[in-house]
Amino acid sequence: MATPVTTHSDTPAQAPRIHGLLAEFETPGDLMHAAAKVRDAGYRWWDCHTPFPVHGLDGAMGIKRTILPVCVFCAGATGTIAAFCLQAFTNSVGWTIWAGVWLTGYPFLISGKPAMSLPAFIPVIFELTILFSALSCVGLMFLFNGLPSLHHPLFKSNRFRRASNDRFFIVIEARDPKFLPKKTEEFLKTLDPTAIELVED
Amino acid sequence: MTTLGHKSSMDHHLTGMSDNTVERPGERAPLVLNMDKFSQVTATVCRVSEAERAPIAWYICFTLSLGLLSVLGVCIGYLFLTGVGVWGLNNPVMWAYDITNFVFWVGIGHAGTLISAILFLFRQKWRTGINRFAEAMTIFAVICAGTFPGIHVGRVWFAYWLFPIPNQMEMWPQFRSPLLWDVFAVSTYFTVSLLFWYTGMVPDLATLRDRAKGKLQQLGYGLFALGWRGSNRHWHRYERAYLILAALSTPLVLSVHSVVSFDFATSQLPGWHTTIFPPYFVAGAIFSGFAMVVTLAVPARELFGLKDLITLRHLDNMNKVILATGCMVGYAYSMEFFIAWYSGAMYEKFAFMNRAFGQYWWAYLIMVSCNVITPQLFWFKKLRTSIPIMFVLSIIVNVGMWFERFVIIVSSLANDFLPTSWDSFTPTWVDIGTMVGAFGLFFTLFLLFCRYLPMIAMAEVKAVMPQADPHGAGAGKHGHAHH
């Protein structure tokens, strides 16, 4: 599917539409070296693709820290409150509330213990805090990453299949304001990759 | 791959060294043997699921497991049709094999999360060779564990009463009961373990997807890989999420077996009502879990050619954990006796004397010899690194741990406060069939996992290879990439 770069003409917005330029590297060190240069060249819509997380690449790419931990904390706190409310409602008070259907709580009297036995509620509070945190942690991580997305232009490239095996890639996308097919290709060549490929949209 | 720096340390990785248990001062022992390319790791792991046919031994084991699984099916079916009277339970022994099996399987399930979470936080890189494997084992063990409380409730068609589901009777579960805490602890544990396992597996499923030849494989692996493409912007959030999951799982794994022990410890029965139970149960759980990992890893690495990834050093490390936790368990056994004597409580004293010398003395003897005496052999490096010995020992440990739960549950119930209510427990064929059948469920799931899913966390193994270090062996043509 992928067209060799040498055959295309240098006119932007010409059919078939371009997704971007793909440069292949053999080692994590080469990739990191190149990534720092792409960052410094001022590109914004670009990415590295690696078979495993490369230590220090976030810095070389200039990636800002994710807000995921803050979101997980909020979800965990929600779990804490939800677990307390669940137990207090079902075991400590006789209130009737509307939650889609009418629900009535029941103040259980168990061996003379107080209706609001907070110490006995702690294990379930703990478990639900963890449950809410973990579910939101994984769910939001995939959501923020835009996954699942079973289709992506990069999957058209046969070369790119090695991104999950043993090769390291830099992709500069065509939507980057600084992207000009010829100029960007020249720039990528200066990074000394083992191959450059044009990926169609 | 050309190497500019660290030439001397690289030599060890390349020269076909198979004994990486030797300590070389100032040097890290290699975690991957006889491989210096990432593609070799990929090929070695993927070969298992990409092969046209599994090894013949796999088919034999799978047939046997399916046989045992059908025994479980028959026993549970018979139980449902007839009632819990088909078990050997009586008054006062109202819990026996069911809860013994439950605690046994939950305990085994602890090693996976310990390896993936706690060893991750401690930056123990050797975990990468075995974590996928151990996490899978955890999930299947928790499935087996969850079966028992589900079927022991008597009227199984009311099993959903375990959960706070609104109903027309305005009836709610009683949250002051540790049995209900258990429902929340075990189901949270299962969910979080499954998330951890699956999240870790997504990049590896992407690898299988990218290599798949057939349409079915492409579709199956592709669907579950969620479109993962190794983007570093994704890896950034992924690694953060993985760290958070590890931080959440660590207290979780300690809480689960503590809550299981509350089922006993919060009761007033002599032999159950002790404060040592939570840490003692957790140590025992790690002990039995690691033993099960060794039991499974030894044949699996042999059968699927994974000896360079699950190396002798991995097994040696696990055996050290077994030794350490075995000693903790032994300490707990002796401390229980000391406290029973020191408390001066007549019933406590009796419960423990009865445990060791009463009607179940043989079970106590099996427990102590399997759990305390046998693991001491692991003090010797020769025995710790001998494949046949560790395999046999790991099975002995799990036999011992099953008996530990049996001793705690049955001997305490059978002889409680009033001699007039004493009785003894004899298992029926349904008890034994259910216990044996649970192993069928476990091994069926585990064998399917071995055959169709990446058994080793490829992405994580690659990341701990020296070639993955962009400043070291993986620096490539630019040498050290400094910024």
XYZ file of C-alpha atoms in Angstrom, chain A residues 89-187:
99
model
C -28.361 3.555 53.526
C -28.891 -0.201 53.439
C -27.878 -0.933 57.049
C -28.205 2.186 59.209
C -31.182 4.340 58.244
C -34.785 3.677 57.338
C -35.027 6.304 54.631
C -36.986 5.876 51.447
C -35.385 7.427 48.404
C -36.026 7.577 44.691
C -33.224 6.148 42.543
C -35.058 5.078 39.418
C -37.237 2.964 41.699
C -38.312 3.604 45.284
C -35.738 2.136 47.676
C -36.061 1.796 51.431
C -33.104 1.326 53.745
C -33.246 -0.796 56.886
C -31.568 -0.062 60.245
C -30.333 -3.576 61.060
C -30.009 -4.393 64.729
C -27.251 -7.000 64.939
C -26.109 -8.138 68.398
C -26.727 -4.702 69.851
C -24.218 -2.939 67.618
C -24.931 0.717 66.781
C -26.864 1.305 63.564
C -24.019 3.366 62.151
C -21.126 0.930 62.768
C -18.422 2.769 60.857
C -15.512 0.399 61.731
C -17.427 -2.522 60.247
C -17.994 -0.535 57.061
C -14.296 0.118 56.438
C -13.389 -3.090 54.541
C -16.082 -2.512 51.913
C -15.207 1.198 51.728
C -11.607 0.205 51.052
C -12.511 -2.370 48.407
C -14.831 -0.057 46.492
C -12.250 2.748 46.592
C -9.782 0.396 44.907
C -12.390 -0.900 42.468
C -13.491 2.562 41.319
C -9.858 3.712 41.022
C -8.710 0.691 39.029
C -11.650 0.720 36.624
C -11.288 4.430 35.958
C -7.516 4.134 35.695
C -7.648 1.608 32.868
C -10.771 3.047 31.248
C -9.475 6.612 31.185
C -6.023 5.549 30.034
C -7.527 3.948 26.936
C -9.986 6.812 26.492
C -7.260 9.484 26.656
C -5.228 7.426 24.180
C -8.142 7.381 21.757
C -8.400 3.610 21.979
C -10.000 1.349 20.970
C -9.589 2.462 17.376
C -9.261 -0.596 15.228
C -8.459 1.371 12.076
C -5.442 3.611 11.608
C -3.571 4.707 8.442
C -0.314 3.389 9.896
C -1.666 -0.154 9.779
C -1.506 0.088 5.965
C 2.281 0.037 6.104
C 3.852 -3.409 6.158
C 7.048 -1.926 7.504
C 5.173 -0.519 10.485
C 4.278 -4.029 11.677
C 7.727 -4.220 13.191
C 6.789 -1.412 15.572
C 5.383 -4.161 17.803
C 8.448 -6.330 17.313
C 11.926 -4.840 17.027
C 11.903 -1.523 15.160
C 11.494 2.086 16.283
C 9.585 4.644 14.241
C 9.017 8.363 14.052
C 5.884 9.564 12.277
C 5.418 13.222 11.323
C 1.808 13.755 10.368
C 0.678 15.744 7.344
C -1.638 17.862 9.489
C 1.350 19.411 11.238
C 1.541 23.068 10.201
C 5.243 22.677 9.484
C 4.746 19.602 7.307
C 5.835 19.935 3.694
C 6.359 16.543 2.020
C 9.678 17.348 0.381
C 11.119 19.467 3.182
C 10.034 17.115 5.930
C 11.505 14.182 4.056
C 14.800 16.024 3.687
C 14.707 16.775 7.391
